[in-house]
């Protein structure tokens, strides 16, 4: 049986994760999983133009909100690529999507890509049973050319943590913090398997 992308990335640390978080990532080629949850999405109003631009490239969730219903669909493709589609449905009927793909880079390292060659390098670790991601720079790729972009030139450094709440629920916190501007963006909430 083939191992999942996250099992390969984490190596022996995979076994330090609670089963609810393992289940979130334990899909290999041809498999899929579905989650439902509610999230709070927030950022300062003055950053709307930058958030909107990043969203045009396929990144981040554009609209702010409290207790926004979310569905997360994931599927694994050949070549150790994990596809994500997050669908937010707002009380006023608006629907927003955030799609990305995760690729293996090295032990404890992933690359997450969105659209138009834009991506993010991530360090992945397990600490006290929590799955932790930390950004390590962005990039813009066109063919063989790649422009590296430090986190501070955009919204700042991203950190993501996933914490087990029960046997079938976990809490996710995605926060971007800039060294000068402080917290520039976050979404957080609880998720369960459909």
mmCIF file of C-alpha atoms in Angstrom:
data_model
loop_
_atom_site.group_PDB
_atom_site.id
_atom_site.type_symbol
_atom_site.label_atom_id
_atom_site.label_comp_id
_atom_site.label_asym_id
_atom_site.label_seq_id
_atom_site.Cartn_x
_atom_site.Cartn_y
_atom_site.Cartn_z
ATOM 1 C CA UNK A 1 0.000 0.000 0.000
ATOM 2 C CA UNK A 2 1.390 3.430 -0.930
ATOM 3 C CA UNK A 3 1.910 6.009 1.776
ATOM 4 C CA UNK A 4 0.312 9.444 1.756
ATOM 5 C CA UNK A 5 2.116 12.677 0.952
ATOM 6 C CA UNK A 6 2.106 13.795 4.600
ATOM 7 C CA UNK A 7 3.394 10.413 5.811
ATOM 8 C CA UNK A 8 6.379 10.821 3.481
ATOM 9 C CA UNK A 9 6.960 14.441 4.520
ATOM 10 C CA UNK A 10 6.822 13.732 8.275
ATOM 11 C CA UNK A 11 8.612 10.358 8.298
ATOM 12 C CA UNK A 12 8.700 8.913 11.826
ATOM 13 C CA UNK A 13 6.923 11.993 13.210
ATOM 14 C CA UNK A 14 3.739 10.874 11.431
ATOM 15 C CA UNK A 15 3.077 8.467 14.322
ATOM 16 C CA UNK A 16 3.091 11.381 16.811
ATOM 17 C CA UNK A 17 -0.106 12.796 15.290
ATOM 18 C CA UNK A 18 -3.519 11.997 16.805
ATOM 19 C CA UNK A 19 -5.651 9.732 14.617
ATOM 20 C CA UNK A 20 -8.126 12.537 13.733
ATOM 21 C CA UNK A 21 -5.309 14.532 12.102
ATOM 22 C CA UNK A 22 -3.758 11.454 10.487
ATOM 23 C CA UNK A 23 -7.150 10.727 8.932
ATOM 24 C CA UNK A 24 -7.149 14.258 7.481
ATOM 25 C CA UNK A 25 -4.028 13.431 5.430
ATOM 26 C CA UNK A 26 -4.045 9.654 5.046
ATOM 27 C CA UNK A 27 -5.133 9.597 1.430
ATOM 28 C CA UNK A 28 -2.981 8.337 -1.393
ATOM 29 C CA UNK A 29 -3.350 8.349 -5.173
ATOM 30 C CA UNK A 30 -6.963 8.040 -6.307
ATOM 31 C CA UNK A 31 -8.441 8.568 -2.815
ATOM 32 C CA UNK A 32 -10.357 11.562 -1.466
ATOM 33 C CA UNK A 33 -11.759 12.968 1.771
ATOM 34 C CA UNK A 34 -14.385 15.530 2.758
ATOM 35 C CA UNK A 35 -14.620 17.756 5.818
ATOM 36 C CA UNK A 36 -17.156 20.284 7.035
ATOM 37 C CA UNK A 37 -16.653 23.075 9.499
ATOM 38 C CA UNK A 38 -17.181 26.702 10.359
ATOM 39 C CA UNK A 39 -14.520 29.387 10.206
ATOM 40 C CA UNK A 40 -13.882 32.946 11.222
ATOM 41 C CA UNK A 41 -12.041 34.871 8.479
ATOM 42 C CA UNK A 42 -10.542 38.299 9.236
ATOM 43 C CA UNK A 43 -8.015 40.897 8.115
ATOM 44 C CA UNK A 44 -7.658 44.692 8.421
ATOM 45 C CA UNK A 45 -9.767 46.648 5.916
ATOM 46 C CA UNK A 46 -6.767 48.531 4.509
ATOM 47 C CA UNK A 47 -5.318 45.213 3.251
ATOM 48 C CA UNK A 48 -8.360 44.413 1.082
ATOM 49 C CA UNK A 49 -6.567 45.438 -2.181
ATOM 50 C CA UNK A 50 -3.645 43.071 -1.467
ATOM 51 C CA UNK A 51 -5.939 40.233 -0.315
ATOM 52 C CA UNK A 52 -8.042 40.750 -3.457
ATOM 53 C CA UNK A 53 -4.911 40.572 -5.671
ATOM 54 C CA UNK A 54 -3.686 37.379 -3.979
ATOM 55 C CA UNK A 55 -7.206 35.947 -4.325
ATOM 56 C CA UNK A 56 -7.105 36.688 -8.092
ATOM 57 C CA UNK A 57 -4.067 34.390 -8.238
ATOM 58 C CA UNK A 58 -6.154 31.742 -6.463
ATOM 59 C CA UNK A 59 -4.894 32.250 -2.911
ATOM 60 C CA UNK A 60 -6.588 33.014 0.388
ATOM 61 C CA UNK A 61 -10.269 33.451 1.190
ATOM 62 C CA UNK A 62 -11.477 36.884 0.081
ATOM 63 C CA UNK A 63 -14.557 37.624 2.167
ATOM 64 C CA UNK A 64 -14.425 38.125 5.920
ATOM 65 C CA UNK A 65 -17.004 36.509 8.160
ATOM 66 C CA UNK A 66 -17.931 34.817 11.444
ATOM 67 C CA UNK A 67 -19.036 31.173 11.671
ATOM 68 C CA UNK A 68 -18.816 30.752 7.876
ATOM 69 C CA UNK A 69 -19.793 27.212 6.774
ATOM 70 C CA UNK A 70 -16.899 25.540 4.965
ATOM 71 C CA UNK A 71 -16.522 22.317 3.035
ATOM 72 C CA UNK A 72 -13.009 21.008 2.395
ATOM 73 C CA UNK A 73 -12.557 18.457 -0.387
ATOM 74 C CA UNK A 74 -9.171 16.798 -0.868
ATOM 75 C CA UNK A 75 -7.971 14.246 -3.374
ATOM 76 C CA UNK A 76 -4.600 12.690 -4.073
ATOM 77 C CA UNK A 77 -3.221 12.515 -7.590
ATOM 78 C CA UNK A 78 -0.317 10.467 -8.966
ATOM 79 C CA UNK A 79 3.082 11.965 -8.286
ATOM 80 C CA UNK A 80 2.347 12.752 -4.623
ATOM 81 C CA UNK A 81 0.178 15.799 -5.263
ATOM 82 C CA UNK A 82 -2.586 16.599 -2.785
ATOM 83 C CA UNK A 83 -5.366 18.786 -4.230
ATOM 84 C CA UNK A 84 -7.484 20.983 -1.958
ATOM 85 C CA UNK A 85 -10.744 22.786 -2.595
ATOM 86 C CA UNK A 86 -12.187 24.869 0.223
ATOM 87 C CA UNK A 87 -15.738 26.146 -0.369
ATOM 88 C CA UNK A 88 -17.108 28.909 1.864
ATOM 89 C CA UNK A 89 -20.860 29.624 1.813
ATOM 90 C CA UNK A 90 -21.833 32.962 3.373
ATOM 91 C CA UNK A 91 -25.222 33.845 4.935
ATOM 92 C CA UNK A 92 -25.943 36.327 2.105
ATOM 93 C CA UNK A 93 -25.563 33.554 -0.487
ATOM 94 C CA UNK A 94 -22.029 34.429 -1.650
ATOM 95 C CA UNK A 95 -19.791 31.450 -2.329
ATOM 96 C CA UNK A 96 -16.000 31.673 -2.329
ATOM 97 C CA UNK A 97 -13.376 29.079 -3.251
ATOM 98 C CA UNK A 98 -9.761 28.609 -2.256
ATOM 99 C CA UNK A 99 -7.956 25.906 -4.253
ATOM 100 C CA UNK A 100 -4.361 24.753 -3.900
ATOM 101 C CA UNK A 101 -2.047 21.812 -4.435
ATOM 102 C CA UNK A 102 0.592 20.459 -2.067
ATOM 103 C CA UNK A 103 3.766 18.861 -3.415
ATOM 104 C CA UNK A 104 6.582 16.980 -1.665
ATOM 105 C CA UNK A 105 9.817 18.971 -1.471
ATOM 106 C CA UNK A 106 12.001 17.183 1.124
ATOM 107 C CA UNK A 107 11.731 15.719 4.616
ATOM 108 C CA UNK A 108 9.532 18.096 6.635
ATOM 109 C CA UNK A 109 9.128 20.390 3.610
ATOM 110 C CA UNK A 110 6.187 20.985 1.261
ATOM 111 C CA UNK A 111 5.422 23.364 -1.555
ATOM 112 C CA UNK A 112 1.864 24.687 -1.821
ATOM 113 C CA UNK A 113 0.896 26.167 -5.190
ATOM 114 C CA UNK A 114 -2.148 28.141 -6.243
ATOM 115 C CA UNK A 115 -2.509 29.671 -9.723
ATOM 116 C CA UNK A 116 -0.320 31.388 -12.303
ATOM 117 C CA UNK A 117 2.902 29.824 -10.968
ATOM 118 C CA UNK A 118 2.518 31.337 -7.488
ATOM 119 C CA UNK A 119 3.500 29.223 -4.496
ATOM 120 C CA UNK A 120 4.684 28.982 -0.920
ATOM 121 C CA UNK A 121 7.431 26.918 0.699
ATOM 122 C CA UNK A 122 6.368 25.313 4.006
ATOM 123 C CA UNK A 123 8.200 23.637 6.885
ATOM 124 C CA UNK A 124 6.028 20.928 8.512
ATOM 125 C CA UNK A 125 6.548 19.539 12.037
ATOM 126 C CA UNK A 126 4.697 17.836 14.867
ATOM 127 C CA UNK A 127 4.794 19.452 18.315
ATOM 128 C CA UNK A 128 2.887 18.010 21.289
ATOM 129 C CA UNK A 129 0.542 16.171 18.906
ATOM 130 C CA UNK A 130 -0.238 19.284 16.828
ATOM 131 C CA UNK A 131 0.585 19.500 13.136
ATOM 132 C CA UNK A 132 2.446 22.766 12.480
ATOM 133 C CA UNK A 133 3.234 24.461 9.186
ATOM 134 C CA UNK A 134 5.515 27.512 8.897
ATOM 135 C CA UNK A 135 6.083 29.450 5.693
ATOM 136 C CA UNK A 136 9.602 29.867 4.359
ATOM 137 C CA UNK A 137 9.118 32.285 1.464
ATOM 138 C CA UNK A 138 6.927 32.601 -1.615
ATOM 139 C CA UNK A 139 7.834 32.226 -5.270
ATOM 140 C CA UNK A 140 6.536 33.042 -8.713
ATOM 141 C CA UNK A 141 7.461 30.475 -11.374
ATOM 142 C CA UNK A 142 7.242 30.826 -15.142
ATOM 143 C CA UNK A 143 8.705 27.877 -17.035
ATOM 144 C CA UNK A 144 12.256 27.423 -15.750
ATOM 145 C CA UNK A 145 12.418 30.949 -14.314
ATOM 146 C CA UNK A 146 11.605 31.364 -10.624
ATOM 147 C CA UNK A 147 11.432 34.604 -8.678
ATOM 148 C CA UNK A 148 11.784 34.083 -4.914
ATOM 149 C CA UNK A 149 9.749 36.472 -2.758
ATOM 150 C CA UNK A 150 10.471 36.887 0.972
ATOM 151 C CA UNK A 151 7.398 36.582 3.202
ATOM 152 C CA UNK A 152 7.802 40.160 4.502
ATOM 153 C CA UNK A 153 7.351 41.582 0.978
ATOM 154 C CA UNK A 154 3.776 40.271 1.018
ATOM 155 C CA UNK A 155 1.517 39.835 4.056
ATOM 156 C CA UNK A 156 4.195 38.227 6.247
ATOM 157 C CA UNK A 157 4.954 34.721 7.514
ATOM 158 C CA UNK A 158 2.190 32.140 7.652
ATOM 159 C CA UNK A 159 1.747 29.639 10.464
ATOM 160 C CA UNK A 160 -0.856 26.902 10.461
ATOM 161 C CA UNK A 161 -1.662 24.598 13.342
ATOM 162 C CA UNK A 162 -4.068 21.685 13.543
ATOM 163 C CA UNK A 163 -5.051 20.520 17.026
ATOM 164 C CA UNK A 164 -7.173 17.468 17.879
ATOM 165 C CA UNK A 165 -10.359 18.380 19.764
ATOM 166 C CA UNK A 166 -11.923 14.903 19.836
ATOM 167 C CA UNK A 167 -11.736 11.582 17.994
ATOM 168 C CA UNK A 168 -13.429 13.116 14.933
ATOM 169 C CA UNK A 169 -12.923 16.885 15.239
ATOM 170 C CA UNK A 170 -9.907 19.191 15.038
ATOM 171 C CA UNK A 171 -9.259 22.922 15.307
ATOM 172 C CA UNK A 172 -7.341 24.743 12.575
ATOM 173 C CA UNK A 173 -5.642 28.118 12.967
ATOM 174 C CA UNK A 174 -4.107 29.793 9.884
ATOM 175 C CA UNK A 175 -2.441 33.126 10.755
ATOM 176 C CA UNK A 176 -0.210 35.464 8.752
ATOM 177 C CA UNK A 177 1.924 37.893 10.718
ATOM 178 C CA UNK A 178 4.089 40.686 9.307
ATOM 179 C CA UNK A 179 7.153 41.930 11.257
ATOM 180 C CA UNK A 180 5.930 45.567 11.015
ATOM 181 C CA UNK A 181 2.152 45.277 10.556
ATOM 182 C CA UNK A 182 1.408 42.489 13.039
ATOM 183 C CA UNK A 183 -1.372 40.003 12.227
ATOM 184 C CA UNK A 184 -2.452 40.739 8.649
ATOM 185 C CA UNK A 185 -4.795 37.810 7.982
ATOM 186 C CA UNK A 186 -6.274 34.766 9.658
ATOM 187 C CA UNK A 187 -8.883 32.083 9.367
ATOM 188 C CA UNK A 188 -9.665 29.586 12.097
ATOM 189 C CA UNK A 189 -12.311 27.104 13.045
ATOM 190 C CA UNK A 190 -13.380 23.544 13.849
ATOM 191 C CA UNK A 191 -13.716 20.735 11.310
ATOM 192 C CA UNK A 192 -15.365 17.311 11.256
ATOM 193 C CA UNK A 193 -15.478 14.504 8.698
ATOM 194 C CA UNK A 194 -18.585 14.325 6.538
#
